[in-house]
mmCIF file with all atom_site columns, C-alpha atoms in Angstrom:
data_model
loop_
_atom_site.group_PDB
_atom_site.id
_atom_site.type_symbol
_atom_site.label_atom_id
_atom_site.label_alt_id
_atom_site.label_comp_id
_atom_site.label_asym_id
_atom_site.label_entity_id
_atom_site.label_seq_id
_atom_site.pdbx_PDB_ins_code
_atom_site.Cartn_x
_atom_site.Cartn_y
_atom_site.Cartn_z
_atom_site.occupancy
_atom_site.B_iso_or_equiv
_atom_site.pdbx_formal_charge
_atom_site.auth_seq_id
_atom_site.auth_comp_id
_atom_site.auth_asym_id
_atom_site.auth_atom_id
_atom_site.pdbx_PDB_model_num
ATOM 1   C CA . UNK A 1 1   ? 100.176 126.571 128.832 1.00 0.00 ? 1   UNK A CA 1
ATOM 2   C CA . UNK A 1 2   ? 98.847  127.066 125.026 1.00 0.00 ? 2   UNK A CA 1
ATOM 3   C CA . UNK A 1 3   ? 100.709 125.831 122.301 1.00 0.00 ? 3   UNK A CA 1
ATOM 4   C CA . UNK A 1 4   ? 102.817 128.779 121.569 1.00 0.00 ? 4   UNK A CA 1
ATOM 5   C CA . UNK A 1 5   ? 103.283 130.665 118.146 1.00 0.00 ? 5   UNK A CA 1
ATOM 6   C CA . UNK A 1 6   ? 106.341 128.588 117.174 1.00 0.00 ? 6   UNK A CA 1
ATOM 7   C CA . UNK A 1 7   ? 104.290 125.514 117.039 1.00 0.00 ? 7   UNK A CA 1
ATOM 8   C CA . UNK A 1 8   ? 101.520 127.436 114.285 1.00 0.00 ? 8   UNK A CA 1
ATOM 9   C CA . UNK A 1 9   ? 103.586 125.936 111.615 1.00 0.00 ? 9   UNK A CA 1
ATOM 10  C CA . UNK A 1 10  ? 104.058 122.723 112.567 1.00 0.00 ? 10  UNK A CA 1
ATOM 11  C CA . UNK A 1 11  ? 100.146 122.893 113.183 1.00 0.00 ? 11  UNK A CA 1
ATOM 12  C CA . UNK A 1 12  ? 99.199  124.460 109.760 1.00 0.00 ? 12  UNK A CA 1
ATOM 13  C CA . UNK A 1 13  ? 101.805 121.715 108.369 1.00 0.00 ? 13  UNK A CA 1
ATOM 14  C CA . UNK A 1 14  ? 99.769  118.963 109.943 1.00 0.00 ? 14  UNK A CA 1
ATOM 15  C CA . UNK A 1 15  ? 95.690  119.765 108.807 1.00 0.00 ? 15  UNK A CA 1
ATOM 16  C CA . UNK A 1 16  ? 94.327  118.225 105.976 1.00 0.00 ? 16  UNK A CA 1
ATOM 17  C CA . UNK A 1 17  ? 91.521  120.111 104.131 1.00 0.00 ? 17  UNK A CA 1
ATOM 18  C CA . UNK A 1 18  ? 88.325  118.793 104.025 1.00 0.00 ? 18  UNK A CA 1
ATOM 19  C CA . UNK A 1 19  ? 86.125  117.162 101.265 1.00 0.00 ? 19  UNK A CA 1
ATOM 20  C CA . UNK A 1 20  ? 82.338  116.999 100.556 1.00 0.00 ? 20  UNK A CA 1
ATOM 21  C CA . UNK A 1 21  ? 80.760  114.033 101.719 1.00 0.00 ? 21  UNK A CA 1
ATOM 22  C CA . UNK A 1 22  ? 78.446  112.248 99.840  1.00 0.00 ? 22  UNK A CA 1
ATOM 23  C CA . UNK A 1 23  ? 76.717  108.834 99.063  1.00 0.00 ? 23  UNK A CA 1
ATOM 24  C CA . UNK A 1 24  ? 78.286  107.197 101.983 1.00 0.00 ? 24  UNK A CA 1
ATOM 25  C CA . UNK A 1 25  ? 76.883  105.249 105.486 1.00 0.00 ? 25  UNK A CA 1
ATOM 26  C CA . UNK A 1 26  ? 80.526  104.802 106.410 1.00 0.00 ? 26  UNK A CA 1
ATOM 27  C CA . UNK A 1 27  ? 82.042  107.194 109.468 1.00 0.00 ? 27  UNK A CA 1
ATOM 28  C CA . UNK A 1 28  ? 84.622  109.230 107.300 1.00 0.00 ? 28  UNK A CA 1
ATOM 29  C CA . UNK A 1 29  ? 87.011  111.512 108.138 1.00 0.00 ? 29  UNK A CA 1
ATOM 30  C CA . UNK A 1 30  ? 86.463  114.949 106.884 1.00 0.00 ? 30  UNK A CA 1
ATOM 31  C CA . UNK A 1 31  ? 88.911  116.909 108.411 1.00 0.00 ? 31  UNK A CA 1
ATOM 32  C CA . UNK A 1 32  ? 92.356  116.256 110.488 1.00 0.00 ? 32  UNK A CA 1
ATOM 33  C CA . UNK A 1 33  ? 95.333  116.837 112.103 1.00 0.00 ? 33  UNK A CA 1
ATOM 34  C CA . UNK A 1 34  ? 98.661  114.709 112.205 1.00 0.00 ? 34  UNK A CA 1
ATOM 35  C CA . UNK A 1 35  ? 100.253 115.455 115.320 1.00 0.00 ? 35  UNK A CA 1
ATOM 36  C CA . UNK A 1 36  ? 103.465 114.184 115.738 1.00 0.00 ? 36  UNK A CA 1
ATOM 37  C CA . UNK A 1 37  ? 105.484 111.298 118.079 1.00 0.00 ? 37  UNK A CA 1
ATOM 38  C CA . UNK A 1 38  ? 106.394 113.726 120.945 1.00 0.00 ? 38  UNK A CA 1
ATOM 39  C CA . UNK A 1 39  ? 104.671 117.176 120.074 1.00 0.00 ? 39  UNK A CA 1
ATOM 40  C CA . UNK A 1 40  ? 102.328 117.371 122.951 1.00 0.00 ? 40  UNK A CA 1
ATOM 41  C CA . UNK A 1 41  ? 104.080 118.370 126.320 1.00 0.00 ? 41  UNK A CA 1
ATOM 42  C CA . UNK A 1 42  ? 103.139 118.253 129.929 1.00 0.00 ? 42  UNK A CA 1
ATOM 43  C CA . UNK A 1 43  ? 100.477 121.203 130.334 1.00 0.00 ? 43  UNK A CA 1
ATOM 44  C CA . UNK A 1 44  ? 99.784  121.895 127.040 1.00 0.00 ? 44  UNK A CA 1
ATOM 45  C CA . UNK A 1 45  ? 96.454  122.657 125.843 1.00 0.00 ? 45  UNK A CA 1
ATOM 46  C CA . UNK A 1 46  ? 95.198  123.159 122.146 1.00 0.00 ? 46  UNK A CA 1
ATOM 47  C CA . UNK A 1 47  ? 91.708  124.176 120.772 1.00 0.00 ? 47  UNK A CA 1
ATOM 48  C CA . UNK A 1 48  ? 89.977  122.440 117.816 1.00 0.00 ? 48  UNK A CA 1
ATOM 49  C CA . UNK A 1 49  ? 87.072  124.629 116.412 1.00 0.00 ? 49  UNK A CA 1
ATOM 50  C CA . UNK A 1 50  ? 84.818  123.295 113.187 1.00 0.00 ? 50  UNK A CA 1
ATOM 51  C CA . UNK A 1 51  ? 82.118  124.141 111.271 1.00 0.00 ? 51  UNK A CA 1
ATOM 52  C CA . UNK A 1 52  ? 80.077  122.819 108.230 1.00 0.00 ? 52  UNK A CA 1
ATOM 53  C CA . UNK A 1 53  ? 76.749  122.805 106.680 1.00 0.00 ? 53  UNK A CA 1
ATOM 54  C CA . UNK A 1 54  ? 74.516  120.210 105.238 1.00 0.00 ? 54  UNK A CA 1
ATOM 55  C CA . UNK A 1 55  ? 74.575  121.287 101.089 1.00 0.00 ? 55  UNK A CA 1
ATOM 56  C CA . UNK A 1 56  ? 72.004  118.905 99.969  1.00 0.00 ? 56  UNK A CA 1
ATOM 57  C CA . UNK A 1 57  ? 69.525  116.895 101.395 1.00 0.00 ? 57  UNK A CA 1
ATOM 58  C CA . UNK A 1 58  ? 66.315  114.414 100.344 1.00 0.00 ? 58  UNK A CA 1
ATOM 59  C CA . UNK A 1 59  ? 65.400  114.723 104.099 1.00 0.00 ? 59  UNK A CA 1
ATOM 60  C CA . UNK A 1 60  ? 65.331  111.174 104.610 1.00 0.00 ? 60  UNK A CA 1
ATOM 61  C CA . UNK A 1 61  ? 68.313  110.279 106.335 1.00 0.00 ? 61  UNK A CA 1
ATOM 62  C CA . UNK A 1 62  ? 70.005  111.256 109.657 1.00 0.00 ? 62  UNK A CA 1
ATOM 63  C CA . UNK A 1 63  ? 73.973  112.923 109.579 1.00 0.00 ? 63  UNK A CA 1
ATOM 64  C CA . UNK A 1 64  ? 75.874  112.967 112.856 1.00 0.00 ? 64  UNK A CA 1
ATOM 65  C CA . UNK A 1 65  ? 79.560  114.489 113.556 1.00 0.00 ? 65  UNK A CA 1
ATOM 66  C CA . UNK A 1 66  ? 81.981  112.513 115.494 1.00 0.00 ? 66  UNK A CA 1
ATOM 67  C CA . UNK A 1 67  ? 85.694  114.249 116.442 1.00 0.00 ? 67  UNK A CA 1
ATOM 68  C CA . UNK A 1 68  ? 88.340  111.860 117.689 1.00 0.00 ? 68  UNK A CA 1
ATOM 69  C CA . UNK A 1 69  ? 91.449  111.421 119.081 1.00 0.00 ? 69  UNK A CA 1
ATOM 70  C CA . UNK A 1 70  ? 94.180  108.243 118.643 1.00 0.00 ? 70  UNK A CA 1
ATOM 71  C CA . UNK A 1 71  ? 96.757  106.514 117.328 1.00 0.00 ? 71  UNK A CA 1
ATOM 72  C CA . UNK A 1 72  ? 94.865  105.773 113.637 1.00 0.00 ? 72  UNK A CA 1
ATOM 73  C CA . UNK A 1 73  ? 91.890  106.892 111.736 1.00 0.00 ? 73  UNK A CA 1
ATOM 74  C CA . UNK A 1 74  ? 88.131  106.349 112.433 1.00 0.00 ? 74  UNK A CA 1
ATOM 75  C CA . UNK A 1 75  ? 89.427  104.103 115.377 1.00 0.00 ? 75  UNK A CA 1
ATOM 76  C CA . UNK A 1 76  ? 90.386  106.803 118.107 1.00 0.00 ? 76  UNK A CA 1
ATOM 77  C CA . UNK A 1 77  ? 88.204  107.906 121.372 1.00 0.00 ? 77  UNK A CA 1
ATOM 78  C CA . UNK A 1 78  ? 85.255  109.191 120.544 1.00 0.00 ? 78  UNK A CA 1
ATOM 79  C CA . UNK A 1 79  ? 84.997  112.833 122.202 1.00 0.00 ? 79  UNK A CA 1
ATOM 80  C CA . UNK A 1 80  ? 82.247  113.868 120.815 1.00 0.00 ? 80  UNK A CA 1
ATOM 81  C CA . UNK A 1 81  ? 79.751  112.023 118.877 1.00 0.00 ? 81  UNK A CA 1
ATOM 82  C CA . UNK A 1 82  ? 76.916  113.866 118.273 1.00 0.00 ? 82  UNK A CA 1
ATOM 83  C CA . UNK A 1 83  ? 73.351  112.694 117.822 1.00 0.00 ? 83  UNK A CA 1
ATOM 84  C CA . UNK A 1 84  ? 71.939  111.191 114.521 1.00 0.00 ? 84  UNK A CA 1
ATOM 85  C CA . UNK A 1 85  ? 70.128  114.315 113.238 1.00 0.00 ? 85  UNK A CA 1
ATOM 86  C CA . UNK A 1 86  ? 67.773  114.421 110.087 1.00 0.00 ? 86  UNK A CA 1
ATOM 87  C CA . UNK A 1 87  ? 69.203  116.445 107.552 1.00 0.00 ? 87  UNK A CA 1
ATOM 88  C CA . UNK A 1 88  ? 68.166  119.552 105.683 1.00 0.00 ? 88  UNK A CA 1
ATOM 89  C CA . UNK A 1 89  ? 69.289  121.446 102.840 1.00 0.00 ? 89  UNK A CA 1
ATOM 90  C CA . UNK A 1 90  ? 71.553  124.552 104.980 1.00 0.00 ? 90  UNK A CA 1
ATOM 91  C CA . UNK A 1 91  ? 71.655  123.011 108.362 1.00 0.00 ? 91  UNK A CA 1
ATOM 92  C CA . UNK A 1 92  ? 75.053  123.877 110.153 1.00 0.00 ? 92  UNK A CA 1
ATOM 93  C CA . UNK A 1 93  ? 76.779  121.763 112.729 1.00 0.00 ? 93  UNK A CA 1
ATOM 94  C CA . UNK A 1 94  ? 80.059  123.117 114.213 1.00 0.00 ? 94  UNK A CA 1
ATOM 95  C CA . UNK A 1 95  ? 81.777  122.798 118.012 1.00 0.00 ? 95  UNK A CA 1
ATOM 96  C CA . UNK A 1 96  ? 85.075  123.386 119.588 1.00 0.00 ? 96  UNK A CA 1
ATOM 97  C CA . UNK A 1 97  ? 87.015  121.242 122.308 1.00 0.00 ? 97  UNK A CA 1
ATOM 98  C CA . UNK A 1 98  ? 90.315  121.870 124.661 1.00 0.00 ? 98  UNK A CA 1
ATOM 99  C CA . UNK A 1 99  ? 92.555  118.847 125.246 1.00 0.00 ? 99  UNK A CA 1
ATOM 100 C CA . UNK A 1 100 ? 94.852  119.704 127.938 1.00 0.00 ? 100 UNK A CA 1
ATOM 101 C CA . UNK A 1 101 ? 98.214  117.122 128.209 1.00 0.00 ? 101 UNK A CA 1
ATOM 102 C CA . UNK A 1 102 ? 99.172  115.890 131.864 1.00 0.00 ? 102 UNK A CA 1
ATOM 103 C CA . UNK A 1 103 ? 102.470 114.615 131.078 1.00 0.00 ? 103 UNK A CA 1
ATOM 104 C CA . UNK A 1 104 ? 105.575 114.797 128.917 1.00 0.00 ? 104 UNK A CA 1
ATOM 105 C CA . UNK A 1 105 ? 105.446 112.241 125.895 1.00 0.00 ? 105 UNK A CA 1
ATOM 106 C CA . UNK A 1 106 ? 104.572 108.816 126.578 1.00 0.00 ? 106 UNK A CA 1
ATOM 107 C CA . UNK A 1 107 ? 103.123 105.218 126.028 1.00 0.00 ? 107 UNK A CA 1
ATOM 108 C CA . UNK A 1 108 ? 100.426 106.214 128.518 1.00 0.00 ? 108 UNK A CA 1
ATOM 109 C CA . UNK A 1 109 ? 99.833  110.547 129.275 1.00 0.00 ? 109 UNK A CA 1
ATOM 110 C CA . UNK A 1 110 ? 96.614  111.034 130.575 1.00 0.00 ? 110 UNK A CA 1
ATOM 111 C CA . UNK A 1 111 ? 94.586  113.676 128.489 1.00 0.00 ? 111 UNK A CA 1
ATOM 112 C CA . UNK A 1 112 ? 91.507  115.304 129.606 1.00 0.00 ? 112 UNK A CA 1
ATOM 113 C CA . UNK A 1 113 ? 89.110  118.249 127.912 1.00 0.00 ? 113 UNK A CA 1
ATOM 114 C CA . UNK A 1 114 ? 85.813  119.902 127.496 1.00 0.00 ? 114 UNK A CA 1
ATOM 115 C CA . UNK A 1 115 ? 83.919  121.342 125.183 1.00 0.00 ? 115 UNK A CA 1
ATOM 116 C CA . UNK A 1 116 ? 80.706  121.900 122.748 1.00 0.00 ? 116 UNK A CA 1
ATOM 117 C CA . UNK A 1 117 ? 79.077  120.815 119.975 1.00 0.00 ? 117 UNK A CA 1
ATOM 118 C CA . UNK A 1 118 ? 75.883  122.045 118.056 1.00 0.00 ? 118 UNK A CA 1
ATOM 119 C CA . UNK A 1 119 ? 73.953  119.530 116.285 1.00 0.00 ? 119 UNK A CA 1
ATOM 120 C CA . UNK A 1 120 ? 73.099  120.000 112.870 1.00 0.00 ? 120 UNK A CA 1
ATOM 121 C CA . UNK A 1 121 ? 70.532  122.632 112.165 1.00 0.00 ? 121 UNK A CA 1
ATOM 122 C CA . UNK A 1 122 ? 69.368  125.606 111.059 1.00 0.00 ? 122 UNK A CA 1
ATOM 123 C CA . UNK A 1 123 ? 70.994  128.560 113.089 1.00 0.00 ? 123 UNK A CA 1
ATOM 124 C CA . UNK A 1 124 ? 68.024  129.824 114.504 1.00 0.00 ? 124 UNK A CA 1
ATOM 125 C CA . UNK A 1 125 ? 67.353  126.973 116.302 1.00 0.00 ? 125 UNK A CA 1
ATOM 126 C CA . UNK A 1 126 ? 70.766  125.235 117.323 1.00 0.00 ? 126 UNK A CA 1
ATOM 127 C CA . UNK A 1 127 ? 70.998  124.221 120.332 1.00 0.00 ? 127 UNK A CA 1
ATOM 128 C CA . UNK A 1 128 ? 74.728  124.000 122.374 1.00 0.00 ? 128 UNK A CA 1
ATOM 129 C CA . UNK A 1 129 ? 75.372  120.836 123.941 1.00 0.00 ? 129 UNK A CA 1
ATOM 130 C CA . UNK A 1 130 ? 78.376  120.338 126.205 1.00 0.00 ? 130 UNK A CA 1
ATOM 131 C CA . UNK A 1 131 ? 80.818  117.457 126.539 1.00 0.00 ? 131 UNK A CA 1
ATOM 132 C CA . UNK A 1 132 ? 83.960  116.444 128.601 1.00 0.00 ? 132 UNK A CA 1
ATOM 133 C CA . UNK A 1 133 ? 86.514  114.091 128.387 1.00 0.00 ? 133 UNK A CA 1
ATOM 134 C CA . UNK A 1 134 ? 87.807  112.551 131.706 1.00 0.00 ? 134 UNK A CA 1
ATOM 135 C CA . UNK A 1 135 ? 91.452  111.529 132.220 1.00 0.00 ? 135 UNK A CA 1
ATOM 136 C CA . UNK A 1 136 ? 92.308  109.275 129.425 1.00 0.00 ? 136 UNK A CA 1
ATOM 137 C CA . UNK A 1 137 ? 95.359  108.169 127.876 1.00 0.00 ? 137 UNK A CA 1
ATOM 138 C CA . UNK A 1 138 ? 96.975  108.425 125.110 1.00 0.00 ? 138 UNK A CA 1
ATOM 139 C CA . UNK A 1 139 ? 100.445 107.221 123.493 1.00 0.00 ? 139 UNK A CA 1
ATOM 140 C CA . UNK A 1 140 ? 101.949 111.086 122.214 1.00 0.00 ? 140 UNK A CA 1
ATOM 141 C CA . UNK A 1 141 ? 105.391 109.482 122.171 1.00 0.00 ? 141 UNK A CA 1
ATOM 142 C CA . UNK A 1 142 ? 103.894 108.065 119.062 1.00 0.00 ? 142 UNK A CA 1
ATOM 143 C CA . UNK A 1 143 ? 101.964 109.834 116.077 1.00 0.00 ? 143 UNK A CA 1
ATOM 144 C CA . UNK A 1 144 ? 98.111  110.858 116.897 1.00 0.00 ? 144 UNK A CA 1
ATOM 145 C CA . UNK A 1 145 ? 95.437  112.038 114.803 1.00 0.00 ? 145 UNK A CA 1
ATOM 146 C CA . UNK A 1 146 ? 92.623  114.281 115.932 1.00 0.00 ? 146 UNK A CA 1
ATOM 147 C CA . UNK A 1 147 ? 90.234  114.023 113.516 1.00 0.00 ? 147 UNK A CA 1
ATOM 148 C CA . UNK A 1 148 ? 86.321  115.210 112.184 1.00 0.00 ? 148 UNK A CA 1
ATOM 149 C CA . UNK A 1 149 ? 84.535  112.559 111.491 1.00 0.00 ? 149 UNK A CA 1
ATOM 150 C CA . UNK A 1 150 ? 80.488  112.732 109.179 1.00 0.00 ? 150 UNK A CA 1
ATOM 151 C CA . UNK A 1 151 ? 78.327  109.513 108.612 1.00 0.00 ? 151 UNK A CA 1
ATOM 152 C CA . UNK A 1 152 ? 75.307  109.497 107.814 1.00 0.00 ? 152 UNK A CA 1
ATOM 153 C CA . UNK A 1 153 ? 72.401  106.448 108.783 1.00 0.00 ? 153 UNK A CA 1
ATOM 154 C CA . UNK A 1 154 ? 72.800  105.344 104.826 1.00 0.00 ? 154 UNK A CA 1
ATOM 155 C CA . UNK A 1 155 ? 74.005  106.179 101.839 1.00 0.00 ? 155 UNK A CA 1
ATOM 156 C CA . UNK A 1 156 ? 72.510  107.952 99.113  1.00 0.00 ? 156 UNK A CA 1
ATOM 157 C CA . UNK A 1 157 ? 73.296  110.742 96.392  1.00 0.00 ? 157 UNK A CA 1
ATOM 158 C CA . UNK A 1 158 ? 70.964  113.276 97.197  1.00 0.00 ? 158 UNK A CA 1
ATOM 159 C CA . UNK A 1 159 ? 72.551  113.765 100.340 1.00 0.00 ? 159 UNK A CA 1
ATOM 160 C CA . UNK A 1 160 ? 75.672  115.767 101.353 1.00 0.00 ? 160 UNK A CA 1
ATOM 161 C CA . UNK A 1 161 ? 77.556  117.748 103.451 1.00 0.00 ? 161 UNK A CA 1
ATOM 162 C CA . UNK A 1 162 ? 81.252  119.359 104.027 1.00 0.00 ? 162 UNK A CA 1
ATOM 163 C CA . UNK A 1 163 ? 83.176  120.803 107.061 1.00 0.00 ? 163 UNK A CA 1
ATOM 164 C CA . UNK A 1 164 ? 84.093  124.649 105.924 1.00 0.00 ? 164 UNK A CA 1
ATOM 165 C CA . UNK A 1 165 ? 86.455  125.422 108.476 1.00 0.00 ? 165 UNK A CA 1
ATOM 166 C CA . UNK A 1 166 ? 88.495  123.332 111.035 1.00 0.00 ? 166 UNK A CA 1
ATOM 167 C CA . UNK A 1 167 ? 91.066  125.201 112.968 1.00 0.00 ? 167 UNK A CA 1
ATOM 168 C CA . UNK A 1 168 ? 93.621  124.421 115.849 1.00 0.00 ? 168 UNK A CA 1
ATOM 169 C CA . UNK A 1 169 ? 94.957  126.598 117.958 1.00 0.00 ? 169 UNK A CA 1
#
């Protein structure tokens, strides 16, 4: 059972827009969605889809996306953390993934998913890379955030990067 049309508000309500990031070696959040104590029911799936590009780069350090899901930020499961990829000016990164909820709300609901990720790169030559996510749980009687995360290998000015789109549905 997909999250149903009613819940498009409460879902629209709950993503943050993203930011550039720049000048960091710190794992920050680019992108996210607040989903509510008690939101996610038994069967439910929902879809997060992403995409961004690399907007400058020296070509000297490595950028890697990392989308996770928990209780509080840069902290949650890891679903996908993508591999430390050197960076060029115009390289694109983007993926989707499908959580699906076992259980009514919960200290403990087992949530399990699949999905893909492209590293970043230029188009041409992106390559799809798939990734699953075996029963694990989660608290949704409480508040969760599934979030986008960049970081780069080190920090510097001449690099950055920004997630363009970031959808759930």
């Amino acid at each position: 059972m997909a999250l149903g049309a009613n819940f498009q508000a409460m879902i629209r309500a709950g993503i943050v827009a993203p930011s550039l990031y720049t000048n960091s070696a710190a794992e920050v959040q680019q992108a996210v969605w607040n989903i509510p104590a008690n939101f996610l029911q038994a069967g439910q799936s929902f879809r997060v889809k992403w995409q961004g590009i690399q907007t400058a780069s020296a070509g000297v350090i490595t950028l890697q996306q990392l989308l996770r899901l928990g209780t509080t930020t840069l902290t949650g499961t890891q679903v996908i953390a993508g591999t430390a990829t050197a960076g060029a000016v115009s390289n694109v990164f983007s993926g989707e993934f499908i959580f699906t909820v076992r259980a009514g709300p919960g200290a403990a609901v087992a949530i399990v998913g699949h999905g893909r990720y492209f590293e970043p790169q230029l188009i041409a030559l992106a390559v799809e890379k798939r990734v699953i996510l075996a029963t694990t749980n989660f608290a949704t009687n409480g508040a969760l955030v599934c979030e986008l995360n960049l970081k780069y290998s080190a920090a510097n000015a001449s690099e950055s990067a920004r997630v363009d789109c970031f959808t759930i549905d």
